[in-house]
Amino acid sequence: MIDYAIDLCIIGLSVGMVYALVALGISLIFSGLDIVHFAHGEIYMIGAFIGLMLFQKLALPYVPTLLLAVILTGFVGVFIERVFYRRLTRAGGGYTVAGMGMVIVGFGMSIVLQNVAFLIWGPKPFPFPVPFGRPIELGNLALPMSYVWIVVTALTLMAALHLVLRKTMIGLAIRAVAHNKDIAYLSGVNVPLMISTIFGIACALGAAAGVLIAPINYVQVQMGVGILIKAFAAAVVGGFGSLPGAVLGGLLVGVVESLGAGFISGTYKDIYAFVLLIVVLMVKPSGILGVAAKVKA
Amino acid sequence: MAAMLEISDLVGGYGSVQILNGASLKVETGQIAALLGGNGTGKSTLLKATSGLIKPWAGTITFDGERIDGLRPDTIVRRGLVQVTQGKEAFPAMTVEENLKLGAYVVRSRARMAAALERVYGYFPVLKDKRRQLSGTLSGGQLQMVCIGRGLMSSPKMIMLDEPSAALAPQVVMEIFRTIHRISRDGMTVLMVEQNVRMALLLAAYGYVIKDGVIHLEGPADKMIHDDNVRLSYLGGTVANREARL
Ligand SMILES: Nc1ncnc2c1ncn2[C@@H]1O[C@H](COP(=O)(O)OP(=O)(O)OP(=O)(O)O)[C@@H](O)[C@H]1O
Ligand SMILES: [Mg+2]
């Protein structure tokens, strides 16, 4: 019984890491661009497909696949931001009328990316078999290596993001742009470039999530739909726009979902995230680590 | 003396609302110039158009011999012209030192950044003691020092200060003005928007009065300060405002 619960928690934590990576991207885009990015699930899906191509067509090993997919998807993100979002975000995001436009464009982009992916890869789910080797034995538990990979990679990426934001000039500039674009500009920061950078990093994190989950799930055109909802739940549970909140929310959603599926019923697996969401919002409407007044980055 | 900044017939505004209606002014190298005027006359708008935050619609801005109108704000900072905005806008979630370092974003060399930091701490010693503190926890005066300090961090040729003394206690106002004087003595060209008309004209060499988006009056500051006409017709309201605030 206890072993089973621990097992479920470990699975929940590793899947939660994936939610956390996507939620981090959504929160990063929200704090940097003042927009809620509804096409982020498709970025995750595209990342997974790019990974699949690299892994199967170019026969790269898993680690270079992961790295390359992350970088390439980052640039896909920069391209999307430059070409499609730039005009709208320049008019102002957030709660402005232009911000509403941005929401609609996000939905549109989500549909467009799904259809593009459909034209390229079709509707079939693809397996992404990675020979990770034997599970790690921990007492009575056998931990599949794919979960270990998820946890290690996600933690590495989060630590790297934290260091960049706290210790480098680029990180300082990103935080500045997130808080006040005019003052960032007057401090000499190339704000448009920094916005692209933020968007690119957010998409890179989404791609990492996609490539990490792929060996456990399948890679499929629709895979972004479910994750978007989970990641949003995670971001809101943690406190929307807060980066530590996105991580915490992701882990919580993952664990609650896994425990719920294991102990209650797996049929309605998707509702546990929302039960958690509703409970958290009833107790603390701004989310666990959210602050009432918006203090970002 | 050559003009460091020359603005000619500047027209601009927000959206379709025209605020600047052909403003012209000139700041000589090494000089402090004061830009005065009542509330809503376009002083901040003029500075924003000069620093690139809003794009001028017409007219020219020449800085250090080169046209800068229409350039991006960060490019203008690189050219050596920095604006410190009204309202003590800093990054509350960053430490004092992070705020200052951000001001040196265009400075690539660590040594030059460290030297700039020491220079700013020289002007504002209190910031050195508070350097690890979040700027969101500072007093108004200290916050203004952070903002001016951030402006100085890229070692610009000229700094534009938008109401540096607004909403500060009298002793702090004096300290800020003394420091602006020191900064100017060390070779900086300064354009200062002020509601504190007397102090600004005492400090400045030349004054401009803006009204409805055009320069209505200009002259050497020592003449202006004795010109009752100026005070009554253009500045009376603002002097009263200031006294009400203090
Ligand atoms: N972002 C903006 N959008 C639209 N109108 C603006 C904006 N900022 C200022 N204005 C308008 O432009 C006019 C001039 O404003 P500006 O801030 O330049 O005045 P100011 O001389 O700096 O006044 P103050 O002494 O109050 O700072 C005002 O009528 C103001 O309402
Ligand atoms: Mg103003």
Coordinates of C-alpha atoms and ligand atoms in Angstrom, one line a residue:
Chain A
M1 CA 0.0 0.0 0.0
I2 CA 2.7 2.5 1.0
D3 CA 4.9 1.2 -1.7
Y4 CA 2.2 1.7 -4.2
A5 CA 1.6 5.2 -3.0
I6 CA 5.3 6.0 -3.3
D7 CA 5.3 4.6 -6.7
L8 CA 2.4 6.8 -7.7
C9 CA 4.1 9.8 -6.2
I10 CA 7.3 9.2 -8.2
I11 CA 5.4 8.8 -11.4
G12 CA 3.3 11.9 -10.5
L13 CA 6.5 13.9 -9.8
S14 CA 8.1 13.0 -13.1
V15 CA 5.0 13.7 -15.2
G16 CA 4.6 16.8 -13.0
M17 CA 8.1 17.9 -14.2
V18 CA 6.8 17.8 -17.7
Y19 CA 3.7 19.9 -16.8
A20 CA 6.1 22.2 -14.9
L21 CA 8.3 22.8 -18.0
V22 CA 5.3 23.7 -20.1
A23 CA 3.8 25.9 -17.3
L24 CA 7.2 27.6 -16.9
G25 CA 7.1 28.6 -20.6
I26 CA 3.5 29.9 -20.3
S27 CA 4.4 31.9 -17.2
L28 CA 7.6 33.2 -18.8
I29 CA 5.6 34.4 -21.8
F30 CA 3.0 35.9 -19.6
S31 CA 5.5 37.9 -17.5
G32 CA 7.6 39.0 -20.5
L33 CA 5.0 39.6 -23.2
D34 CA 1.9 40.2 -21.1
I35 CA 0.1 37.6 -23.2
V36 CA -1.5 34.2 -22.3
H37 CA -0.1 31.9 -24.9
F38 CA -2.8 29.4 -26.0
A39 CA -0.6 27.7 -28.6
H40 CA 2.0 26.5 -26.2
G41 CA 0.7 22.9 -26.3
E42 CA 1.4 22.9 -30.0
I43 CA 4.9 24.1 -29.4
Y44 CA 5.3 21.1 -27.1
M45 CA 3.9 18.9 -29.8
I46 CA 6.2 20.4 -32.5
G47 CA 9.2 19.9 -30.2
A48 CA 8.3 16.2 -29.8
F49 CA 8.0 15.8 -33.5
I50 CA 11.3 17.5 -34.2
G51 CA 12.8 15.2 -31.6
L52 CA 11.2 12.2 -33.3
M53 CA 12.6 13.2 -36.7
L54 CA 16.1 13.7 -35.3
F55 CA 15.9 10.4 -33.4
Q56 CA 14.6 8.3 -36.2
K57 CA 15.5 9.9 -39.5
L58 CA 19.0 11.1 -38.4
A59 CA 19.4 8.3 -35.9
L60 CA 20.9 10.7 -33.3
P61 CA 21.3 9.4 -29.7
Y62 CA 18.8 10.7 -27.2
V63 CA 20.8 13.4 -25.6
P64 CA 21.8 15.2 -28.8
T65 CA 18.2 14.7 -30.0
L66 CA 16.9 16.4 -26.9
L67 CA 19.4 19.3 -27.1
L68 CA 18.8 19.9 -30.8
A69 CA 15.1 19.7 -30.6
V70 CA 15.1 22.2 -27.8
I71 CA 17.3 24.6 -29.7
L72 CA 15.4 24.2 -33.0
T73 CA 12.0 24.6 -31.4
G74 CA 13.4 27.7 -29.6
F75 CA 14.1 29.2 -33.1
V76 CA 10.6 28.1 -34.3
G77 CA 9.3 30.1 -31.4
V78 CA 11.4 33.1 -32.3
F79 CA 10.1 32.9 -35.8
I80 CA 6.5 32.7 -34.7
E81 CA 6.9 35.7 -32.4
R82 CA 8.7 37.8 -34.9
V83 CA 6.4 37.1 -37.8
F84 CA 3.0 36.7 -36.3
Y85 CA 2.9 38.1 -32.7
R86 CA 5.1 41.1 -32.9
R87 CA 2.6 43.5 -34.4
L88 CA 0.0 42.6 -31.8
T89 CA 2.2 42.7 -28.8
R90 CA 3.6 46.0 -29.8
A91 CA 0.2 47.5 -29.5
G92 CA 0.1 46.3 -25.9
G93 CA -0.8 43.0 -24.3
G94 CA -2.4 42.0 -21.0
Y95 CA -5.7 43.5 -20.3
T96 CA -5.8 45.9 -23.2
V97 CA -8.0 45.4 -26.3
A98 CA -4.9 44.3 -28.1
G99 CA -4.4 41.7 -25.4
M100 CA -7.8 40.2 -26.3
G101 CA -6.6 40.1 -29.9
M102 CA -3.6 38.2 -28.8
V103 CA -5.7 35.6 -27.1
I104 CA -7.6 35.0 -30.3
V105 CA -4.4 34.9 -32.3
G106 CA -3.0 32.3 -29.8
F107 CA -6.0 30.1 -30.4
G108 CA -5.7 30.6 -34.1
M109 CA -2.0 29.7 -34.0
S110 CA -2.8 26.6 -32.1
I111 CA -5.2 25.4 -34.8
V112 CA -2.8 26.4 -37.6
L113 CA 0.1 24.5 -36.0
Q114 CA -2.0 21.4 -35.5
N115 CA -3.0 21.4 -39.1
V116 CA 0.5 22.0 -40.3
A117 CA 1.6 19.1 -38.2
F118 CA -1.3 17.0 -39.5
L119 CA -0.2 17.7 -43.1
I120 CA 3.4 16.7 -42.4
W121 CA 2.9 13.8 -40.1
G122 CA -0.6 12.7 -40.4
P123 CA -3.0 11.6 -37.6
K124 CA -1.2 8.4 -36.5
P125 CA 0.5 8.3 -33.1
F126 CA 4.2 7.5 -33.4
P127 CA 6.1 5.5 -30.9
F128 CA 9.4 7.0 -29.7
P129 CA 11.2 4.0 -28.4
V130 CA 14.4 4.9 -26.5
P131 CA 16.6 2.1 -25.1
F132 CA 17.1 3.6 -21.7
G133 CA 18.3 0.4 -20.1
R134 CA 17.1 -1.4 -17.0
P135 CA 15.0 0.3 -14.3
I136 CA 16.8 1.5 -11.1
E137 CA 16.1 -0.7 -8.1
L138 CA 15.3 1.2 -4.9
G139 CA 14.4 -1.3 -2.3
N140 CA 11.0 -2.7 -3.4
L141 CA 10.6 -0.1 -6.1
A142 CA 11.7 -0.4 -9.7
L143 CA 12.1 3.1 -11.2
P144 CA 12.0 3.1 -15.0
M145 CA 14.9 5.0 -16.5
S146 CA 12.6 7.1 -18.6
Y147 CA 11.2 8.7 -15.4
V148 CA 14.7 9.3 -14.1
W149 CA 15.6 11.0 -17.3
I150 CA 12.6 13.3 -17.1
V151 CA 13.4 14.3 -13.5
V152 CA 17.1 14.9 -14.1
T153 CA 16.7 16.8 -17.3
A154 CA 13.9 18.9 -16.1
L155 CA 15.8 19.8 -12.9
T156 CA 18.9 20.7 -14.9
L157 CA 16.8 23.0 -17.2
M158 CA 15.1 24.7 -14.3
A159 CA 18.5 25.2 -12.5
A160 CA 19.9 26.6 -15.7
L161 CA 17.0 29.0 -16.2
H162 CA 17.3 30.1 -12.6
L163 CA 21.0 30.8 -12.9
V164 CA 20.5 32.7 -16.2
L165 CA 17.7 34.9 -14.7
R166 CA 19.6 35.6 -11.4
K167 CA 23.3 35.8 -12.4
T168 CA 23.6 37.1 -15.9
M169 CA 23.1 40.4 -17.6
I170 CA 20.7 38.7 -20.1
G171 CA 18.7 37.5 -17.1
L172 CA 18.7 40.9 -15.6
A173 CA 17.4 42.3 -18.9
I174 CA 14.7 39.6 -19.1
R175 CA 13.5 40.5 -15.7
A176 CA 13.6 44.2 -16.6
V177 CA 11.5 43.7 -19.7
A178 CA 9.0 41.6 -17.7
H179 CA 8.5 44.4 -15.3
N180 CA 8.7 47.6 -17.3
K181 CA 9.6 47.8 -21.0
D182 CA 10.1 51.5 -21.1
I183 CA 12.6 51.6 -18.3
A184 CA 14.3 48.5 -19.8
Y185 CA 14.6 50.4 -23.1
L186 CA 16.0 53.5 -21.4
S187 CA 18.5 51.3 -19.6
G188 CA 19.8 50.3 -23.0
V189 CA 18.2 46.9 -23.4
N190 CA 17.1 46.0 -26.9
V191 CA 13.6 45.2 -25.8
P192 CA 12.3 43.6 -29.1
L193 CA 15.3 41.2 -29.1
M194 CA 14.8 40.4 -25.5
I195 CA 11.1 39.6 -26.1
S196 CA 12.1 37.2 -28.8
T197 CA 14.6 35.7 -26.5
I198 CA 12.0 35.2 -23.8
F199 CA 9.6 33.6 -26.3
G200 CA 12.4 31.4 -27.6
I201 CA 13.3 30.2 -24.2
A202 CA 9.7 29.4 -23.3
C203 CA 9.3 27.4 -26.5
A204 CA 12.6 25.6 -25.9
L205 CA 11.3 24.5 -22.5
G206 CA 8.0 23.3 -24.1
A207 CA 10.0 21.3 -26.6
A208 CA 12.1 19.7 -23.8
A209 CA 8.8 18.6 -22.2
G210 CA 7.6 17.1 -25.4
V211 CA 10.8 15.2 -26.1
L212 CA 10.9 14.0 -22.4
I213 CA 7.3 12.7 -22.4
A214 CA 7.5 11.1 -25.9
P215 CA 9.2 7.8 -24.8
I216 CA 6.4 7.2 -22.3
N217 CA 3.5 8.4 -24.4
Y218 CA 3.2 8.5 -28.1
V219 CA 4.0 11.5 -30.4
Q220 CA 0.8 12.6 -32.0
V221 CA -0.6 15.8 -33.5
Q222 CA -3.3 16.2 -30.8
M223 CA -0.9 15.8 -27.9
G224 CA -0.7 19.5 -27.2
V225 CA -4.4 19.9 -26.3
G226 CA -4.3 17.9 -23.1
I227 CA -1.0 19.3 -21.9
L228 CA -2.1 22.9 -22.4
I229 CA -5.0 22.4 -20.0
K230 CA -2.8 20.6 -17.4
A231 CA -0.1 23.3 -17.7
F232 CA -2.6 26.1 -17.3
A233 CA -4.0 24.4 -14.2
A234 CA -0.4 24.1 -12.9
A235 CA 0.4 27.7 -13.6
V236 CA -2.8 28.9 -12.0
V237 CA -2.4 26.6 -9.0
G238 CA 1.1 27.9 -8.4
G239 CA 0.2 31.5 -9.0
F240 CA 0.0 32.7 -12.6
G241 CA 3.2 34.4 -13.8
S242 CA 5.3 33.2 -11.0
L243 CA 8.1 30.9 -12.1
P244 CA 8.6 29.0 -8.8
G245 CA 4.8 28.8 -8.8
A246 CA 4.7 27.1 -12.2
V247 CA 7.1 24.4 -11.0
L248 CA 5.3 23.8 -7.8
G249 CA 1.9 23.8 -9.6
G250 CA 3.2 21.4 -12.2
L251 CA 4.5 18.9 -9.5
L252 CA 1.2 19.2 -7.5
V253 CA -0.9 18.5 -10.5
G254 CA 1.2 15.6 -11.5
V255 CA 1.1 14.0 -8.1
V256 CA -2.6 14.6 -7.4
E257 CA -3.4 13.2 -10.8
S258 CA -1.3 10.1 -10.3
L259 CA -2.6 9.4 -6.8
G260 CA -6.2 10.0 -8.0
A261 CA -5.8 7.6 -10.9
G262 CA -4.1 5.0 -8.8
F263 CA -6.4 5.1 -5.8
I264 CA -9.8 6.3 -7.0
S265 CA -10.2 5.6 -10.7
G266 CA -8.1 6.0 -13.8
T267 CA -11.1 6.5 -16.0
Y268 CA -11.5 10.2 -15.1
K269 CA -7.8 10.9 -14.7
D270 CA -8.1 14.4 -16.2
I271 CA -10.5 15.7 -13.6
Y272 CA -8.2 15.5 -10.6
A273 CA -6.1 18.5 -11.9
F274 CA -9.3 20.6 -11.9
V275 CA -10.4 19.4 -8.5
L276 CA -7.0 20.6 -7.2
L277 CA -7.4 23.8 -9.2
I278 CA -10.8 24.6 -7.7
V279 CA -9.7 23.8 -4.2
V280 CA -6.6 26.0 -4.4
L281 CA -8.6 28.8 -6.0
M282 CA -11.2 28.6 -3.2
V283 CA -8.5 28.9 -0.5
K284 CA -6.1 31.3 -2.3
P285 CA -7.5 32.9 -5.4
S286 CA -4.1 34.2 -6.5
G287 CA -2.6 30.7 -6.4
I288 CA -0.2 29.2 -3.9
L289 CA 2.9 31.4 -4.7
G290 CA 0.9 34.2 -6.4
V291 CA 0.8 37.7 -5.1
A292 CA -2.4 39.7 -5.1
A293 CA -0.7 42.7 -6.8
K294 CA 1.1 41.7 -9.9
V295 CA 4.8 41.7 -9.2
K296 CA 6.5 39.9 -11.9
A297 CA 9.8 38.1 -12.6
Chain B
M1 CA 30.6 75.9 -27.6
A2 CA 28.9 73.3 -29.7
A3 CA 25.4 72.2 -28.9
M4 CA 25.2 68.7 -27.4
L5 CA 21.5 68.4 -28.1
E6 CA 19.5 70.4 -30.7
I7 CA 15.8 69.8 -31.1
S8 CA 14.1 71.6 -34.0
D9 CA 10.4 72.0 -34.6
L10 CA 9.5 68.7 -32.9
V11 CA 6.0 67.4 -33.4
G12 CA 4.7 64.3 -31.7
G13 CA 2.1 62.8 -29.4
Y14 CA 0.3 59.7 -28.5
G15 CA -1.9 57.8 -30.9
S16 CA -3.6 60.5 -32.9
V17 CA -3.4 63.1 -30.1
Q18 CA -0.8 65.7 -30.9
I19 CA 1.0 67.1 -27.9
L20 CA 4.2 68.7 -29.2
N21 CA 3.5 71.4 -31.7
G22 CA 6.9 72.3 -33.0
A23 CA 9.1 72.6 -30.0
S24 CA 12.7 73.7 -30.4
L25 CA 15.5 73.8 -27.9
K26 CA 19.2 73.6 -27.6
V27 CA 21.5 72.4 -24.8
E28 CA 25.2 73.4 -25.0
T29 CA 27.9 70.9 -24.2
G30 CA 28.6 70.8 -20.4
Q31 CA 25.6 73.0 -19.7
I32 CA 22.6 72.5 -17.4
A33 CA 19.4 73.5 -19.1
A34 CA 16.1 73.7 -17.3
L35 CA 12.8 72.9 -19.0
L36 CA 9.9 74.4 -17.1
G37 CA 6.1 74.6 -17.6
G38 CA 2.8 73.8 -16.0
N39 CA 1.2 70.4 -15.7
G40 CA 0.4 68.6 -18.9
T41 CA 2.3 71.1 -21.1
G42 CA 4.3 68.4 -22.8
K43 CA 7.6 68.4 -20.9
S44 CA 7.7 64.6 -20.3
T45 CA 6.5 64.0 -23.9
L46 CA 9.4 66.1 -25.2
L47 CA 11.9 64.0 -23.2
K48 CA 10.2 60.8 -24.4
A49 CA 10.4 61.9 -28.0
T50 CA 14.1 62.7 -27.5
S51 CA 15.0 59.4 -25.8
G52 CA 13.1 57.4 -28.5
L53 CA 10.3 56.1 -26.3
I54 CA 7.8 57.7 -28.6
K55 CA 8.6 58.4 -32.3
P56 CA 8.6 62.0 -33.3
W57 CA 6.1 62.8 -36.1
A58 CA 8.1 65.6 -37.6
G59 CA 11.1 67.8 -36.8
T60 CA 14.7 66.8 -36.1
I61 CA 16.8 65.9 -33.1
T62 CA 20.5 66.2 -33.4
F63 CA 22.7 64.8 -30.6
D64 CA 26.4 65.2 -30.5
G65 CA 26.4 66.1 -34.2
E66 CA 24.2 63.2 -35.4
R67 CA 20.5 62.8 -36.1
I68 CA 18.8 60.6 -33.5
D69 CA 15.2 61.1 -34.2
G70 CA 13.4 57.9 -35.0
L71 CA 16.1 55.7 -33.5
R72 CA 15.3 53.0 -30.9
P73 CA 15.8 54.0 -27.2
D74 CA 18.5 51.5 -26.6
T75 CA 20.4 52.8 -29.7
I76 CA 20.1 56.3 -28.3
V77 CA 21.5 55.1 -25.0
R78 CA 24.4 53.7 -26.8
R79 CA 25.0 57.0 -28.5
G80 CA 25.3 58.5 -25.0
L81 CA 22.0 60.1 -24.2
V82 CA 20.0 58.8 -21.3
Q83 CA 16.6 59.7 -19.9
V84 CA 15.6 59.3 -16.2
T85 CA 11.8 59.2 -16.2
Q86 CA 9.4 61.0 -13.9
G87 CA 8.0 59.1 -10.9
K88 CA 11.1 57.2 -9.7
E89 CA 10.5 54.2 -11.8
A90 CA 12.8 51.4 -10.7
F91 CA 12.6 47.6 -10.6
P92 CA 11.2 46.8 -7.1
A93 CA 12.1 43.1 -7.2
M94 CA 15.7 43.8 -8.0
T95 CA 18.4 44.8 -5.6
V96 CA 19.8 48.3 -5.7
E97 CA 23.0 47.0 -7.3
E98 CA 21.0 45.0 -9.9
N99 CA 19.1 48.1 -10.8
L100 CA 22.3 50.0 -11.3
K101 CA 24.0 47.2 -13.2
L102 CA 21.1 47.2 -15.6
G103 CA 21.9 50.8 -16.4
A104 CA 25.3 49.6 -17.7
Y105 CA 23.7 47.1 -20.0
V106 CA 25.3 48.6 -23.0
V107 CA 28.7 48.5 -21.3
R108 CA 30.3 45.3 -22.3
S109 CA 33.5 45.5 -20.2
R110 CA 33.3 44.4 -16.6
A111 CA 36.1 46.8 -15.5
R112 CA 34.2 49.8 -16.9
M113 CA 31.0 48.6 -15.3
A114 CA 32.8 48.3 -11.9
A115 CA 34.3 51.8 -12.3
A116 CA 30.8 53.3 -13.2
L117 CA 29.4 51.6 -10.1
E118 CA 32.0 53.1 -7.9
R119 CA 31.4 56.5 -9.4
V120 CA 27.7 56.2 -8.7
Y121 CA 28.4 55.1 -5.1
G122 CA 30.6 58.2 -4.9
Y123 CA 27.7 60.4 -5.8
F124 CA 25.2 58.5 -3.6
P125 CA 27.1 56.8 -0.7
V126 CA 23.8 55.6 0.9
L127 CA 23.2 53.3 -2.1
K128 CA 26.4 51.5 -1.4
D129 CA 25.2 50.6 2.1
K130 CA 21.9 49.5 0.6
R131 CA 23.2 47.7 -2.4
R132 CA 21.9 44.3 -1.5
Q133 CA 18.5 45.6 -0.5
L134 CA 15.5 45.3 -2.9
S135 CA 14.8 48.7 -4.4
G136 CA 11.1 48.2 -3.6
T137 CA 12.0 48.8 0.1
L138 CA 13.8 52.1 -0.4
S139 CA 12.6 55.6 0.6
G140 CA 11.5 58.0 -2.1
G141 CA 14.8 59.9 -2.0
Q142 CA 16.9 56.7 -2.2
L143 CA 14.7 55.5 -5.1
Q144 CA 15.3 58.7 -7.0
M145 CA 19.1 58.2 -6.4
V146 CA 18.8 54.7 -7.8
C147 CA 17.1 56.1 -10.9
I148 CA 19.6 58.8 -11.5
G149 CA 22.4 56.4 -10.7
R150 CA 21.1 53.9 -13.2
G151 CA 21.1 56.7 -15.8
L152 CA 24.7 57.4 -15.0
M153 CA 25.9 53.8 -15.2
S154 CA 26.4 53.8 -19.0
S155 CA 28.7 56.9 -18.6
P156 CA 26.6 58.9 -21.0
K157 CA 27.5 62.3 -22.5
M158 CA 24.2 63.8 -21.5
I159 CA 21.4 63.0 -19.1
M160 CA 17.8 64.1 -19.1
L161 CA 16.1 64.2 -15.7
D162 CA 12.3 64.4 -15.5
E163 CA 11.4 66.1 -12.2
P164 CA 14.1 64.7 -10.1
S165 CA 13.0 66.7 -7.0
A166 CA 9.2 65.9 -7.2
A167 CA 7.5 64.6 -4.1
L168 CA 10.7 64.6 -1.9
A169 CA 11.3 66.1 1.5
P170 CA 13.1 69.5 1.4
Q171 CA 16.5 68.2 2.7
V172 CA 16.4 65.4 0.1
V173 CA 15.5 67.9 -2.6
M174 CA 18.6 69.9 -1.6
E175 CA 20.8 66.8 -1.7
I176 CA 19.5 65.8 -5.1
F177 CA 20.2 69.3 -6.5
R178 CA 23.7 69.3 -5.0
T179 CA 24.5 66.0 -6.6
I180 CA 23.1 67.2 -10.0
H181 CA 25.5 70.1 -9.6
R182 CA 28.4 67.8 -8.9
I183 CA 27.5 65.5 -11.8
S184 CA 27.5 68.6 -14.1
R185 CA 30.8 69.8 -12.7
D186 CA 32.3 66.5 -13.6
G187 CA 31.5 67.2 -17.2
M188 CA 27.9 65.9 -17.8
T189 CA 25.5 67.8 -20.0
V190 CA 22.1 68.0 -18.3
L191 CA 18.5 68.8 -19.4
M192 CA 16.3 69.0 -16.4
V193 CA 12.5 69.2 -16.3
E194 CA 11.5 70.8 -13.0
Q195 CA 8.5 72.1 -11.1
N196 CA 10.8 73.6 -8.6
V197 CA 11.3 76.6 -10.7
R198 CA 13.6 78.6 -8.4
M199 CA 16.0 75.8 -7.6
A200 CA 16.1 74.8 -11.3
L201 CA 16.9 78.3 -12.5
L202 CA 19.5 78.7 -9.8
L203 CA 21.3 75.6 -10.9
A204 CA 20.8 75.9 -14.7
A205 CA 22.6 78.2 -17.1
Y206 CA 19.7 78.4 -19.5
G207 CA 15.9 78.0 -19.2
Y208 CA 13.0 77.1 -21.4
V209 CA 9.4 77.5 -20.7
I210 CA 7.0 75.2 -22.6
K211 CA 3.3 75.8 -23.0
D212 CA 0.9 73.8 -25.2
G213 CA 3.7 71.8 -26.7
V214 CA 5.8 74.7 -27.9
I215 CA 8.6 76.7 -26.3
H216 CA 7.0 80.0 -25.3
L217 CA 10.0 81.7 -23.6
E218 CA 13.7 81.1 -23.2
G219 CA 16.7 82.9 -21.8
P220 CA 19.7 82.8 -19.5
A221 CA 18.6 81.4 -16.2
D222 CA 19.9 84.3 -14.1
K223 CA 17.7 86.7 -16.2
M224 CA 14.7 84.5 -16.0
I225 CA 14.8 84.1 -12.3
H226 CA 14.2 87.8 -11.8
D227 CA 11.7 88.1 -14.5
D228 CA 8.4 88.5 -12.6
N229 CA 6.6 88.4 -15.9
V230 CA 7.8 84.8 -16.5
R231 CA 6.8 83.7 -13.1
L232 CA 3.4 85.2 -13.2
S233 CA 2.4 84.3 -16.7
Y234 CA 3.8 80.9 -17.0
L235 CA 5.1 79.5 -13.8
G236 CA 2.8 80.9 -11.2
G237 CA 0.6 77.8 -11.1
T238 CA 3.5 75.5 -10.8
V239 CA 5.2 77.4 -8.0
A240 CA 2.0 77.3 -6.1
N241 CA 1.7 73.6 -6.9
R242 CA 5.1 72.9 -5.5
E243 CA 4.5 74.9 -2.4
A244 CA 1.3 73.0 -1.8
R245 CA 3.2 69.8 -2.1
L246 CA 5.9 70.8 0.3
Ligands
LIG1 N1 0.8 57.7 -22.6 C1 0.0 58.7 -22.9 N2 -1.1 58.5 -23.7 C2 -1.9 59.5 -24.1 N3 -1.8 60.8 -23.7 C3 -0.7 61.1 -22.8 C4 0.2 60.0 -22.4 N4 1.1 60.6 -21.6 C5 0.8 61.9 -21.5 N5 -0.3 62.2 -22.2 C6 -1.0 63.5 -22.4 O1 0.0 64.4 -23.0 C7 -0.1 65.7 -22.4 C8 1.3 66.1 -22.0 O2 1.7 65.2 -21.0 P1 3.2 65.3 -20.4 O3 3.3 64.1 -19.5 O4 4.2 65.5 -21.4 O5 3.1 66.6 -19.5 P2 4.1 67.2 -18.5 O6 4.4 68.5 -19.0 O7 5.2 66.3 -18.3 O8 3.2 67.3 -17.2 P3 3.6 67.0 -15.6 O9 4.1 68.2 -15.1 O10 2.3 66.7 -15.0 O11 4.5 65.9 -15.6 C9 -1.1 65.6 -21.3 O12 -2.3 66.1 -21.7 C10 -1.3 64.1 -21.0 O13 -2.6 63.8 -20.7
MG2 MG 5.9 65.1 -16.8

